[in-house]
Short mmCIF file of C-alpha atoms in Angstrom, two decimals:
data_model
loop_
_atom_site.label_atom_id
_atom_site.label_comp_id
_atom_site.label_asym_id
_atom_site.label_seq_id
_atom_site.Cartn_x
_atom_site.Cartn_y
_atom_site.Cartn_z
CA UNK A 1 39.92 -46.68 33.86
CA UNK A 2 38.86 -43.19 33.70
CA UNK A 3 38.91 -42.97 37.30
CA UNK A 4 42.22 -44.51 37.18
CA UNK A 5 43.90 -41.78 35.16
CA UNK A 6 42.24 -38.98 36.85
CA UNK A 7 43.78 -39.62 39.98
CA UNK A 8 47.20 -40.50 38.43
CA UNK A 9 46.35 -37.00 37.20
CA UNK A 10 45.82 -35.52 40.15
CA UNK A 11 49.10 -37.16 41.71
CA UNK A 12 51.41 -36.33 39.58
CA UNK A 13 50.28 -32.43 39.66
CA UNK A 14 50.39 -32.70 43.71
CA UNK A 15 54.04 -34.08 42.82
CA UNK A 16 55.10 -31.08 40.45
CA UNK A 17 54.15 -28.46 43.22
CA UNK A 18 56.09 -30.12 46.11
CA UNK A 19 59.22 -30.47 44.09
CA UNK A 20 58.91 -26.84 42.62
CA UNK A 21 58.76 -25.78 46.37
CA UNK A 22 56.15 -22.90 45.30
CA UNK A 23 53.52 -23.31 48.95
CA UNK A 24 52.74 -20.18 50.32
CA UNK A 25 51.00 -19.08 53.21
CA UNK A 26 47.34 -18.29 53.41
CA UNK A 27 46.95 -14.82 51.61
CA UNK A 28 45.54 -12.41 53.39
CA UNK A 29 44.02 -9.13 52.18
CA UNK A 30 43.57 -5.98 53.74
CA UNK A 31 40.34 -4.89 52.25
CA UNK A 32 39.60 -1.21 53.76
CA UNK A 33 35.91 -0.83 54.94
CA UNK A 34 33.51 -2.85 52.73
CA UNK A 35 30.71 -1.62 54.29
CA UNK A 36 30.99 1.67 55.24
CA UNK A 37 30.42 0.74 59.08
CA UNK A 38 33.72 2.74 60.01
CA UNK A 39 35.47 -0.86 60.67
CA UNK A 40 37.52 -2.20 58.94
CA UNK A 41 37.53 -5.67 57.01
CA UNK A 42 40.19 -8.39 56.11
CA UNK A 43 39.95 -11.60 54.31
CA UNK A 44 42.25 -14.94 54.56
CA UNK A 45 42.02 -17.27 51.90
CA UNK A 46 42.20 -20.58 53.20
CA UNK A 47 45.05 -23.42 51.42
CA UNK A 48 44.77 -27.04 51.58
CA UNK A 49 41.81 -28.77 49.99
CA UNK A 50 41.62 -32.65 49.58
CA UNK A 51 40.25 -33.63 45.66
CA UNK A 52 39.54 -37.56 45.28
CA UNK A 53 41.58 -38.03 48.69
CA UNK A 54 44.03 -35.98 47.54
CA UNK A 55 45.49 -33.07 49.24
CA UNK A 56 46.36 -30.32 47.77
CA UNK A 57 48.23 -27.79 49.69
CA UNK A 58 48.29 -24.49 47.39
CA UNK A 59 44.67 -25.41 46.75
CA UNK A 60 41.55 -23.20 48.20
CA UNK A 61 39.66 -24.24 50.86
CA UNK A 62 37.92 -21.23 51.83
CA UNK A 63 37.61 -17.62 52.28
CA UNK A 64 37.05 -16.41 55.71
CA UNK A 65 36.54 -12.46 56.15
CA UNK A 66 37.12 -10.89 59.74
CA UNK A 67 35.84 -7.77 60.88
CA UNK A 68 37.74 -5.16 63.12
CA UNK A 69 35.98 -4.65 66.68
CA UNK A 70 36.24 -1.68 69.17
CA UNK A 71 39.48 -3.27 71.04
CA UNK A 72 41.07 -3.08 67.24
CA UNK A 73 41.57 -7.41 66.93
CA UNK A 74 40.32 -9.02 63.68
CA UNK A 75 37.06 -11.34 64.67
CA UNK A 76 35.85 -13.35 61.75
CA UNK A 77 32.48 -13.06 60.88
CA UNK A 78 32.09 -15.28 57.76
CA UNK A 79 33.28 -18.36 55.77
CA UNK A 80 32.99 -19.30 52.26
CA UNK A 81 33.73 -22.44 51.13
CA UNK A 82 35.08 -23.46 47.58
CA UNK A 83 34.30 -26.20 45.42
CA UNK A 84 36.12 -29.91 46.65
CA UNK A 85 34.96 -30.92 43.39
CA UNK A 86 37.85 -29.81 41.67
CA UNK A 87 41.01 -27.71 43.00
CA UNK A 88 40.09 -24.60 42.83
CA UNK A 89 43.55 -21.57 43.15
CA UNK A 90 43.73 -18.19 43.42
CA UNK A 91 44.88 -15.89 40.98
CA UNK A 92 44.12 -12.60 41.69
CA UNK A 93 41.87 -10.84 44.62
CA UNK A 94 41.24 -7.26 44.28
CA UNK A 95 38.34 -4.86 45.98
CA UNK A 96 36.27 -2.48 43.44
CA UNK A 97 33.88 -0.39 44.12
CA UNK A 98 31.10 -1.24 41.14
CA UNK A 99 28.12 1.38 42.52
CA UNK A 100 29.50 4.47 44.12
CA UNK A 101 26.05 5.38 45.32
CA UNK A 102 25.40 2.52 47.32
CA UNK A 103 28.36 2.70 50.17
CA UNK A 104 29.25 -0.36 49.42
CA UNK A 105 32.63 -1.96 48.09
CA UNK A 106 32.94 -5.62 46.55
CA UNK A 107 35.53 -8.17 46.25
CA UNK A 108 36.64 -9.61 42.91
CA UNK A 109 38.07 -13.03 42.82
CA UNK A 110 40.23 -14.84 40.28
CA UNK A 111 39.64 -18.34 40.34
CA UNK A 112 41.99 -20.86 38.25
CA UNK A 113 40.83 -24.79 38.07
CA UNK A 114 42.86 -27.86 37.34
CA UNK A 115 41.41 -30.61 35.16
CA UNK A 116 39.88 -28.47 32.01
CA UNK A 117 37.54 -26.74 34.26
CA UNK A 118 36.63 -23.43 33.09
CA UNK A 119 38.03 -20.49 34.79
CA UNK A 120 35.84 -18.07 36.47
CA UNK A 121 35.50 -14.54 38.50
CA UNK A 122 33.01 -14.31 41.25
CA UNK A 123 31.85 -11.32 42.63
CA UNK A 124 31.17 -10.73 46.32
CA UNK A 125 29.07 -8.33 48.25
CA UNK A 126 29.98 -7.76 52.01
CA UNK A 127 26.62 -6.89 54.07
CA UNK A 128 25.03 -7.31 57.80
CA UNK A 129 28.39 -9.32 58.11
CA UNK A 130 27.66 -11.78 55.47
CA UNK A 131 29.71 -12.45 52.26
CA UNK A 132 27.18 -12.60 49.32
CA UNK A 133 28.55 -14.02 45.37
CA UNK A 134 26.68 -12.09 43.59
CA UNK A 135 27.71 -13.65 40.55
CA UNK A 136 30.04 -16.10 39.30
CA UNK A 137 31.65 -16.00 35.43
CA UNK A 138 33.17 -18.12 33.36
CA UNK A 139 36.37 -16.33 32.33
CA UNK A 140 39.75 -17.05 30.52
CA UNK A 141 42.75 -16.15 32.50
CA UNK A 142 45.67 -13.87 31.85
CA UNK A 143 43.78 -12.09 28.73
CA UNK A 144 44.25 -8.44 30.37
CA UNK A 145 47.34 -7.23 32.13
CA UNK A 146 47.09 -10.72 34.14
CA UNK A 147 43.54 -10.90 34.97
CA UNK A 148 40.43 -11.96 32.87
CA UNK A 149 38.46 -9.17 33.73
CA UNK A 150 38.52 -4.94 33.70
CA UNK A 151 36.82 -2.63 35.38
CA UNK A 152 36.16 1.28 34.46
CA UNK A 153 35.80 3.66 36.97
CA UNK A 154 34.96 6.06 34.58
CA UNK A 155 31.04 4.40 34.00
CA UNK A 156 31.07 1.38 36.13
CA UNK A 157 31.33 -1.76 33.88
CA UNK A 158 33.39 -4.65 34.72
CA UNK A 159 33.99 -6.66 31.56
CA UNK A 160 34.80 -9.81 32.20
CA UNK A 161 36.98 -12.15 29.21
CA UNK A 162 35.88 -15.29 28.41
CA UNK A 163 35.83 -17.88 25.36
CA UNK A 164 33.95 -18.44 22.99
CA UNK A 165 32.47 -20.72 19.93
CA UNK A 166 30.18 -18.58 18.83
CA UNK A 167 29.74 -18.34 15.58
CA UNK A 168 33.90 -18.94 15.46
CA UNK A 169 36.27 -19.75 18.42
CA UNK A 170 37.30 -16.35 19.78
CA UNK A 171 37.84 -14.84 23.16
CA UNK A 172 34.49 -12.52 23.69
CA UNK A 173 34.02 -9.87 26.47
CA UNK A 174 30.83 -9.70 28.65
CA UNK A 175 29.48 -6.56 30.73
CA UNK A 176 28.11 -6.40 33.85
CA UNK A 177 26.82 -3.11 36.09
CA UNK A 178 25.65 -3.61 39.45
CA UNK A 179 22.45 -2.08 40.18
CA UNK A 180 20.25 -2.23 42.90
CA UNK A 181 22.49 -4.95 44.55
CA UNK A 182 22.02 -7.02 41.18
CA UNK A 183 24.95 -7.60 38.96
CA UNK A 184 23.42 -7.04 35.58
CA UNK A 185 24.53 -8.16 32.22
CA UNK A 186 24.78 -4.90 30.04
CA UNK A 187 26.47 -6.67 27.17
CA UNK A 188 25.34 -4.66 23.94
CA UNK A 189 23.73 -6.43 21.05
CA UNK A 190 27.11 -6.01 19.22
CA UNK A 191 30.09 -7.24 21.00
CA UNK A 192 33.99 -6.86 20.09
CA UNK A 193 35.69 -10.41 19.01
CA UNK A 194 39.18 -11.01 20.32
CA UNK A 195 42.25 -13.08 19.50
CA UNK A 196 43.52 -15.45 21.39
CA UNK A 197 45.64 -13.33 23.66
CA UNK A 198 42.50 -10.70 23.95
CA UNK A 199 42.29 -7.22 23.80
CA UNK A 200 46.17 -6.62 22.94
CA UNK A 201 45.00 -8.61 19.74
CA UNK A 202 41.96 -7.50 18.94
CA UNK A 203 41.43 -9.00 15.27
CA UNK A 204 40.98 -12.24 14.23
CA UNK A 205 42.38 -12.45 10.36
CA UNK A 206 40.17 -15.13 8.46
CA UNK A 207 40.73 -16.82 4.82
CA UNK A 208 37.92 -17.39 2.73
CA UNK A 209 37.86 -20.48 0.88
CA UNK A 210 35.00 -19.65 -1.08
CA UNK A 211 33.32 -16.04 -2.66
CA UNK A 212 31.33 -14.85 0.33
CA UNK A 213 28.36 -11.96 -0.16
CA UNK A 214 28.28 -9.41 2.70
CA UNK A 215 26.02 -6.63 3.27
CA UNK A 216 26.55 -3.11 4.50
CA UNK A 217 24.36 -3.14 7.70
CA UNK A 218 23.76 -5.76 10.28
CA UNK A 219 20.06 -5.71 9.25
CA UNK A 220 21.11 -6.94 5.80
CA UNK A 221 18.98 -4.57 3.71
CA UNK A 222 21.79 -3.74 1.46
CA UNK A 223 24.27 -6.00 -0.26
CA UNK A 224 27.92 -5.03 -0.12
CA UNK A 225 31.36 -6.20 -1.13
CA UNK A 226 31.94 -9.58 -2.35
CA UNK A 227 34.96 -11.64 -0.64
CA UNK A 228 36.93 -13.66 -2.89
CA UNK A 229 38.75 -17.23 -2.48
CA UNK A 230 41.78 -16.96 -0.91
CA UNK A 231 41.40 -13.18 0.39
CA UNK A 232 41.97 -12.46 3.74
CA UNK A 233 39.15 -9.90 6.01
CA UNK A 234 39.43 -9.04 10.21
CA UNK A 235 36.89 -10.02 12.20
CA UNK A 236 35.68 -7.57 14.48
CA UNK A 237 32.95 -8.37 15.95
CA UNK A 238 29.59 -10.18 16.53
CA UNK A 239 26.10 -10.32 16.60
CA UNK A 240 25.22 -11.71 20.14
CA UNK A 241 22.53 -13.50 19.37
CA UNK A 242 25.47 -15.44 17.06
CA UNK A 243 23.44 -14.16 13.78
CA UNK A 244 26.15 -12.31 12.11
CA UNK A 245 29.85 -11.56 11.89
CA UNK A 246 31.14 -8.36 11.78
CA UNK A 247 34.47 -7.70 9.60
CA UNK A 248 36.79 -5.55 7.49
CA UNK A 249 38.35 -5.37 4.46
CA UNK A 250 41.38 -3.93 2.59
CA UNK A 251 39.61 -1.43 1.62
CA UNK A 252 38.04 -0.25 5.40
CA UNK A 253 34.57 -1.66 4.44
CA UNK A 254 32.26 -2.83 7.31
CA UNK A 255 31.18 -6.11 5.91
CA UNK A 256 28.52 -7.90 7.75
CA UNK A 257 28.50 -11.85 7.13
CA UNK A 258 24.40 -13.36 7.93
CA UNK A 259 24.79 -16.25 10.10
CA UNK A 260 21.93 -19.20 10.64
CA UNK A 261 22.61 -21.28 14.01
CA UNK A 262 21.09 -24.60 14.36
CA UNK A 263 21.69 -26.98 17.37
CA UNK A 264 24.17 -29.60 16.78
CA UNK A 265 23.01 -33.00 16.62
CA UNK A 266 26.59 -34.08 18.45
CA UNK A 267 25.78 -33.05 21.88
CA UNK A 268 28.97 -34.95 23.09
CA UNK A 269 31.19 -31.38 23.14
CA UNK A 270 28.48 -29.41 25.55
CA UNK A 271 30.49 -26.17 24.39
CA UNK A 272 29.70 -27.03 21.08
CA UNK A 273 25.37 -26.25 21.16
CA UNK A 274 25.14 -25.24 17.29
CA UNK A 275 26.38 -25.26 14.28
CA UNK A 276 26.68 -21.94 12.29
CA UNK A 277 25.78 -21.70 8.65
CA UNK A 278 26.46 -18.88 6.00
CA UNK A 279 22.50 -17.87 5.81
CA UNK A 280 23.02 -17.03 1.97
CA UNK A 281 24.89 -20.43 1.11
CA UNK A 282 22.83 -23.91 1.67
CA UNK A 283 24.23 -25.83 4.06
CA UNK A 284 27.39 -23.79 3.99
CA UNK A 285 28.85 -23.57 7.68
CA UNK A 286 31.40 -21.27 8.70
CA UNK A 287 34.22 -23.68 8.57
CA UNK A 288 33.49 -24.30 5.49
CA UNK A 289 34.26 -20.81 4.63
CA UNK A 290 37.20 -20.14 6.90
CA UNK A 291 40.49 -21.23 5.13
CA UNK A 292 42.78 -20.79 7.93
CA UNK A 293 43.51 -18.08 10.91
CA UNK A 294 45.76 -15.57 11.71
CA UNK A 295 46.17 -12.85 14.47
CA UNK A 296 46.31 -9.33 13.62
CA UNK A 297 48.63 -6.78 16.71
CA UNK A 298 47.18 -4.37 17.56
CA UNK A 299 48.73 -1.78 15.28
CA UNK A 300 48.49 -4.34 12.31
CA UNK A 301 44.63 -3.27 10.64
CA UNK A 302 45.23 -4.70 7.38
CA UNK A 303 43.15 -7.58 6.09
CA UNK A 304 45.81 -8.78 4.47
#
Protein backbone atom coordinates (compact mmCIF):
# COMPACT_ATOMS: atom_id res chain seq x y z
CA UNK A 1 0.00 0.00 0.00
CA UNK A 2 2.80 2.22 0.78
CA UNK A 3 4.29 1.53 -2.43
CA UNK A 4 1.01 2.18 -3.91
CA UNK A 5 0.72 5.78 -2.76
CA UNK A 6 4.23 6.66 -3.38
CA UNK A 7 3.99 6.24 -6.89
CA UNK A 8 0.48 7.82 -7.12
CA UNK A 9 2.72 10.43 -5.48
CA UNK A 10 5.12 10.59 -7.79
CA UNK A 11 2.46 10.72 -10.75
CA UNK A 12 0.53 13.19 -9.87
CA UNK A 13 3.71 15.63 -9.26
CA UNK A 14 5.05 14.48 -12.92
CA UNK A 15 1.33 15.64 -13.86
CA UNK A 16 1.50 19.19 -12.10
CA UNK A 17 4.82 20.06 -14.02
CA UNK A 18 3.59 19.10 -17.54
CA UNK A 19 0.42 21.07 -17.20
CA UNK A 20 2.26 24.14 -15.59
CA UNK A 21 4.47 23.97 -18.81
CA UNK A 22 7.61 25.08 -16.54
CA UNK A 23 10.60 22.38 -18.59
CA UNK A 24 13.57 24.09 -19.32
CA UNK A 25 16.56 23.28 -21.03
CA UNK A 26 19.66 21.82 -19.50
CA UNK A 27 21.34 24.81 -17.57
CA UNK A 28 24.47 25.50 -18.40
CA UNK A 29 27.06 27.56 -16.49
CA UNK A 30 29.88 29.42 -17.52
CA UNK A 31 32.21 28.85 -14.68
CA UNK A 32 35.54 30.99 -15.52
CA UNK A 33 38.78 28.95 -14.86
CA UNK A 34 38.36 26.55 -11.90
CA UNK A 35 41.66 25.59 -11.94
CA UNK A 36 43.83 28.12 -12.77
CA UNK A 37 45.15 26.12 -15.95
CA UNK A 38 44.44 29.32 -18.21
CA UNK A 39 41.29 27.26 -19.75
CA UNK A 40 38.38 27.77 -19.21
CA UNK A 41 35.53 25.50 -17.66
CA UNK A 42 31.69 25.04 -18.19
CA UNK A 43 29.20 22.80 -16.62
CA UNK A 44 25.68 21.37 -18.05
CA UNK A 45 23.39 20.05 -15.69
CA UNK A 46 21.76 17.20 -17.07
CA UNK A 47 17.37 16.97 -16.91
CA UNK A 48 15.43 13.91 -17.09
CA UNK A 49 15.81 11.28 -14.40
CA UNK A 50 13.43 8.19 -14.12
CA UNK A 51 12.27 7.63 -10.05
CA UNK A 52 10.23 4.21 -9.56
CA UNK A 53 9.85 4.13 -13.55
CA UNK A 54 8.95 7.40 -13.56
CA UNK A 55 10.36 10.10 -15.61
CA UNK A 56 10.86 13.13 -14.58
CA UNK A 57 11.83 15.70 -17.03
CA UNK A 58 12.91 18.92 -14.86
CA UNK A 59 14.61 16.34 -12.68
CA UNK A 60 18.69 16.00 -12.44
CA UNK A 61 20.39 13.47 -13.99
CA UNK A 62 23.80 14.65 -13.92
CA UNK A 63 26.38 17.23 -14.02
CA UNK A 64 28.84 17.03 -16.75
CA UNK A 65 31.76 19.77 -16.74
CA UNK A 66 33.70 20.45 -20.12
CA UNK A 67 36.92 21.93 -20.41
CA UNK A 68 38.06 24.51 -23.16
CA UNK A 69 40.97 23.05 -25.48
CA UNK A 70 43.55 24.94 -27.69
CA UNK A 71 41.07 25.02 -30.90
CA UNK A 72 38.60 27.00 -28.25
CA UNK A 73 35.52 23.92 -28.38
CA UNK A 74 34.14 22.75 -25.00
CA UNK A 75 35.38 18.84 -24.49
CA UNK A 76 33.87 17.30 -21.44
CA UNK A 77 36.05 15.87 -19.11
CA UNK A 78 33.76 14.66 -16.26
CA UNK A 79 30.30 13.37 -15.17
CA UNK A 80 28.56 13.33 -11.96
CA UNK A 81 25.71 11.52 -11.43
CA UNK A 82 22.77 12.35 -8.94
CA UNK A 83 20.81 10.27 -6.79
CA UNK A 84 17.78 8.03 -8.88
CA UNK A 85 16.71 7.39 -5.50
CA UNK A 86 14.71 10.31 -5.24
CA UNK A 87 14.31 13.41 -7.78
CA UNK A 88 16.76 15.40 -7.07
CA UNK A 89 16.32 19.65 -8.80
CA UNK A 90 18.36 22.36 -8.97
CA UNK A 91 18.01 25.43 -7.23
CA UNK A 92 20.81 27.45 -7.36
CA UNK A 93 24.58 26.87 -8.86
CA UNK A 94 27.05 29.44 -8.12
CA UNK A 95 31.18 29.31 -8.19
CA UNK A 96 33.08 30.68 -4.88
CA UNK A 97 36.26 30.84 -4.30
CA UNK A 98 36.53 29.36 -0.42
CA UNK A 99 40.72 29.43 -0.17
CA UNK A 100 42.25 32.26 -2.08
CA UNK A 101 45.67 30.77 -1.53
CA UNK A 102 45.16 27.64 -3.14
CA UNK A 103 44.32 28.73 -7.01
CA UNK A 104 41.55 26.98 -6.89
CA UNK A 105 37.72 27.92 -7.33
CA UNK A 106 34.69 25.57 -6.26
CA UNK A 107 31.22 25.06 -7.29
CA UNK A 108 28.29 25.36 -4.90
CA UNK A 109 25.18 23.46 -5.62
CA UNK A 110 21.60 23.85 -4.43
CA UNK A 111 19.91 20.73 -4.38
CA UNK A 112 15.94 20.56 -3.71
CA UNK A 113 14.30 16.84 -3.19
CA UNK A 114 10.74 15.71 -3.61
CA UNK A 115 9.23 13.26 -1.13
CA UNK A 116 10.36 14.88 2.46
CA UNK A 117 13.91 14.40 1.62
CA UNK A 118 16.10 16.81 3.21
CA UNK A 119 17.57 19.50 1.20
CA UNK A 120 21.22 19.79 0.81
CA UNK A 121 24.38 21.89 -0.68
CA UNK A 122 27.30 20.02 -1.97
CA UNK A 123 30.46 21.40 -2.53
CA UNK A 124 32.73 20.58 -5.47
CA UNK A 125 36.39 20.85 -6.13
CA UNK A 126 37.56 20.87 -9.85
CA UNK A 127 41.22 19.19 -10.11
CA UNK A 128 43.52 17.05 -12.71
CA UNK A 129 40.08 17.25 -14.61
CA UNK A 130 38.07 15.54 -12.04
CA UNK A 131 34.99 16.94 -10.15
CA UNK A 132 35.52 16.14 -6.40
CA UNK A 133 32.18 16.75 -3.58
CA UNK A 134 33.96 17.68 -1.06
CA UNK A 135 31.12 17.76 1.10
CA UNK A 136 27.53 17.42 1.04
CA UNK A 137 24.97 19.36 3.74
CA UNK A 138 21.83 19.03 4.79
CA UNK A 139 20.30 22.49 4.32
CA UNK A 140 16.81 24.24 4.35
CA UNK A 141 16.05 26.14 1.26
CA UNK A 142 15.15 29.73 0.60
CA UNK A 143 16.34 30.86 4.32
CA UNK A 144 18.86 33.62 2.82
CA UNK A 145 18.13 35.85 -0.12
CA UNK A 146 16.97 32.46 -1.94
CA UNK A 147 19.64 30.13 -1.06
CA UNK A 148 20.34 28.08 2.19
CA UNK A 149 23.74 28.98 2.44
CA UNK A 150 26.25 32.38 2.63
CA UNK A 151 29.48 32.85 2.01
CA UNK A 152 31.95 35.82 3.31
CA UNK A 153 34.62 36.89 1.35
CA UNK A 154 35.74 38.91 3.96
CA UNK A 155 37.22 35.56 6.20
CA UNK A 156 36.19 32.65 4.16
CA UNK A 157 33.24 30.87 5.90
CA UNK A 158 30.38 29.51 4.08
CA UNK A 159 27.52 29.03 6.52
CA UNK A 160 25.30 26.82 5.44
CA UNK A 161 21.20 26.92 7.00
CA UNK A 162 19.74 24.00 8.08
CA UNK A 163 17.03 22.68 10.69
CA UNK A 164 17.08 21.77 13.63
CA UNK A 165 15.53 19.90 16.93
CA UNK A 166 17.99 20.59 19.05
CA UNK A 167 17.18 21.35 22.15
CA UNK A 168 13.89 23.21 20.33
CA UNK A 169 12.90 23.15 16.57
CA UNK A 170 14.77 26.09 15.04
CA UNK A 171 16.63 26.75 11.86
CA UNK A 172 20.56 26.60 13.02
CA UNK A 173 23.57 27.75 10.89
CA UNK A 174 26.73 25.57 10.42
CA UNK A 175 30.39 26.80 9.33
CA UNK A 176 32.64 25.40 7.19
CA UNK A 177 36.40 26.73 5.94
CA UNK A 178 38.21 24.86 3.46
CA UNK A 179 41.64 24.12 4.35
CA UNK A 180 44.13 22.10 2.94
CA UNK A 181 41.57 20.78 0.32
CA UNK A 182 39.33 19.71 3.44
CA UNK A 183 36.09 21.43 4.05
CA UNK A 184 36.18 21.85 7.77
CA UNK A 185 33.43 22.41 10.20
CA UNK A 186 34.39 25.67 12.16
CA UNK A 187 31.02 25.92 13.86
CA UNK A 188 31.78 27.68 17.34
CA UNK A 189 30.71 26.10 20.57
CA UNK A 190 27.90 28.77 20.66
CA UNK A 191 25.78 29.01 17.66
CA UNK A 192 22.95 31.70 16.70
CA UNK A 193 19.20 30.09 16.72
CA UNK A 194 16.92 31.24 13.94
CA UNK A 195 13.21 31.50 13.17
CA UNK A 196 11.63 29.86 10.81
CA UNK A 197 12.33 32.16 7.91
CA UNK A 198 16.21 32.43 9.21
CA UNK A 199 18.41 35.12 9.59
CA UNK A 200 15.75 37.96 8.61
CA UNK A 201 14.11 36.52 11.90
CA UNK A 202 16.59 35.91 14.05
CA UNK A 203 14.62 35.33 17.49
CA UNK A 204 12.57 32.77 18.47
CA UNK A 205 9.97 34.34 21.26
CA UNK A 206 9.14 31.44 23.84
CA UNK A 207 6.31 31.31 26.74
CA UNK A 208 7.10 29.81 29.86
CA UNK A 209 4.55 27.78 31.39
CA UNK A 210 6.29 27.34 34.47
CA UNK A 211 9.03 29.66 36.81
CA UNK A 212 12.28 28.76 35.12
CA UNK A 213 15.91 29.52 37.04
CA UNK A 214 18.62 30.79 34.65
CA UNK A 215 22.10 31.60 35.30
CA UNK A 216 24.34 34.39 34.11
CA UNK A 217 27.09 32.35 32.28
CA UNK A 218 26.91 29.30 30.15
CA UNK A 219 29.11 27.54 32.75
CA UNK A 220 26.30 28.00 35.29
CA UNK A 221 28.41 29.21 38.22
CA UNK A 222 26.09 31.99 38.97
CA UNK A 223 22.33 32.00 39.26
CA UNK A 224 20.44 34.76 37.51
CA UNK A 225 16.95 36.00 36.78
CA UNK A 226 14.02 33.94 37.44
CA UNK A 227 11.34 33.56 34.46
CA UNK A 228 7.87 33.61 35.46
CA UNK A 229 4.60 31.69 34.12
CA UNK A 230 3.27 33.20 31.34
CA UNK A 231 6.34 35.66 30.53
CA UNK A 232 7.68 35.73 27.33
CA UNK A 233 12.07 35.64 26.72
CA UNK A 234 14.02 35.44 22.90
CA UNK A 235 15.96 32.76 22.24
CA UNK A 236 19.17 33.46 20.88
CA UNK A 237 21.15 30.95 20.79
CA UNK A 238 22.61 27.49 21.73
CA UNK A 239 24.98 25.43 23.26
CA UNK A 240 26.11 22.97 20.45
CA UNK A 241 26.59 20.24 22.29
CA UNK A 242 22.48 20.90 22.91
CA UNK A 243 23.39 21.60 26.81
CA UNK A 244 21.99 24.98 27.13
CA UNK A 245 19.79 27.70 25.67
CA UNK A 246 20.79 30.98 25.32
CA UNK A 247 18.05 33.89 25.76
CA UNK A 248 16.91 37.41 26.67
CA UNK A 249 14.77 39.16 28.66
CA UNK A 250 12.81 42.46 29.00
CA UNK A 251 15.19 43.69 30.78
CA UNK A 252 18.46 42.83 28.19
CA UNK A 253 19.64 40.02 30.57
CA UNK A 254 21.64 37.10 29.02
CA UNK A 255 19.86 34.24 30.61
CA UNK A 256 21.33 30.88 30.12
CA UNK A 257 18.71 27.88 30.50
CA UNK A 258 20.95 24.21 31.60
CA UNK A 259 19.77 21.60 29.37
CA UNK A 260 20.17 17.53 30.06
CA UNK A 261 19.74 15.42 26.67
CA UNK A 262 18.92 11.86 26.91
CA UNK A 263 18.22 9.57 23.86
CA UNK A 264 14.68 9.02 23.13
CA UNK A 265 13.36 5.71 23.65
CA UNK A 266 10.93 6.39 20.34
CA UNK A 267 13.44 5.91 17.71
CA UNK A 268 10.55 5.88 15.09
CA UNK A 269 11.19 9.93 14.19
CA UNK A 270 15.21 9.39 13.37
CA UNK A 271 15.32 13.36 13.63
CA UNK A 272 14.07 13.07 16.89
CA UNK A 273 17.58 11.25 18.84
CA UNK A 274 16.85 12.89 22.43
CA UNK A 275 14.81 14.30 24.53
CA UNK A 276 15.84 17.59 26.31
CA UNK A 277 15.21 18.18 29.96
CA UNK A 278 15.42 21.46 32.12
CA UNK A 279 18.70 20.10 34.15
CA UNK A 280 17.36 22.01 37.36
CA UNK A 281 13.67 20.55 37.12
CA UNK A 282 13.20 16.51 37.41
CA UNK A 283 12.00 15.18 34.57
CA UNK A 284 11.02 18.57 33.27
CA UNK A 285 11.56 18.65 29.34
CA UNK A 286 11.59 21.64 27.36
CA UNK A 287 8.12 21.33 26.09
CA UNK A 288 7.05 21.19 29.13
CA UNK A 289 8.30 24.60 29.69
CA UNK A 290 7.55 26.20 26.37
CA UNK A 291 3.92 27.60 26.38
CA UNK A 292 3.69 28.54 22.86
CA UNK A 293 5.98 30.36 20.00
CA UNK A 294 6.25 33.40 18.37
CA UNK A 295 8.68 35.11 15.85
CA UNK A 296 10.40 38.19 16.70
CA UNK A 297 11.53 40.74 13.01
CA UNK A 298 14.33 41.63 13.02
CA UNK A 299 13.94 45.12 14.45
CA UNK A 300 11.40 43.68 17.09
CA UNK A 301 14.08 42.80 20.39
CA UNK A 302 11.53 42.80 22.94
CA UNK A 303 10.73 39.68 24.91
CA UNK A 304 7.53 40.61 25.08
Amino acid sequence: MKKIRRILFLSLFAIILFNTNIYSQNKVIECGDLDFDGRNERIEFVKGAKVDGIYFEEALKQMDIYEKNKNGKYVKVDTVKFSSKEPSFLENVEVLDLNKKDRQKEVIVDIAHMDGDTPEVMVFDFKNNKLKNLRTIGTIHNTYMGRSYMFSDFDKVLTVFGMSYSPIQHIESKQFKLINGILKDVTPDETDTYGFSGPRHPFIRIKATMKVKTYKDNKFTKVGYTIQPGEYILVTAKGRDGKYLKAINDYSDDLYIPITPKKNPDTSIPRLKYIYFLRDYKNVTIDNMVGGYKYAFENDNRAG
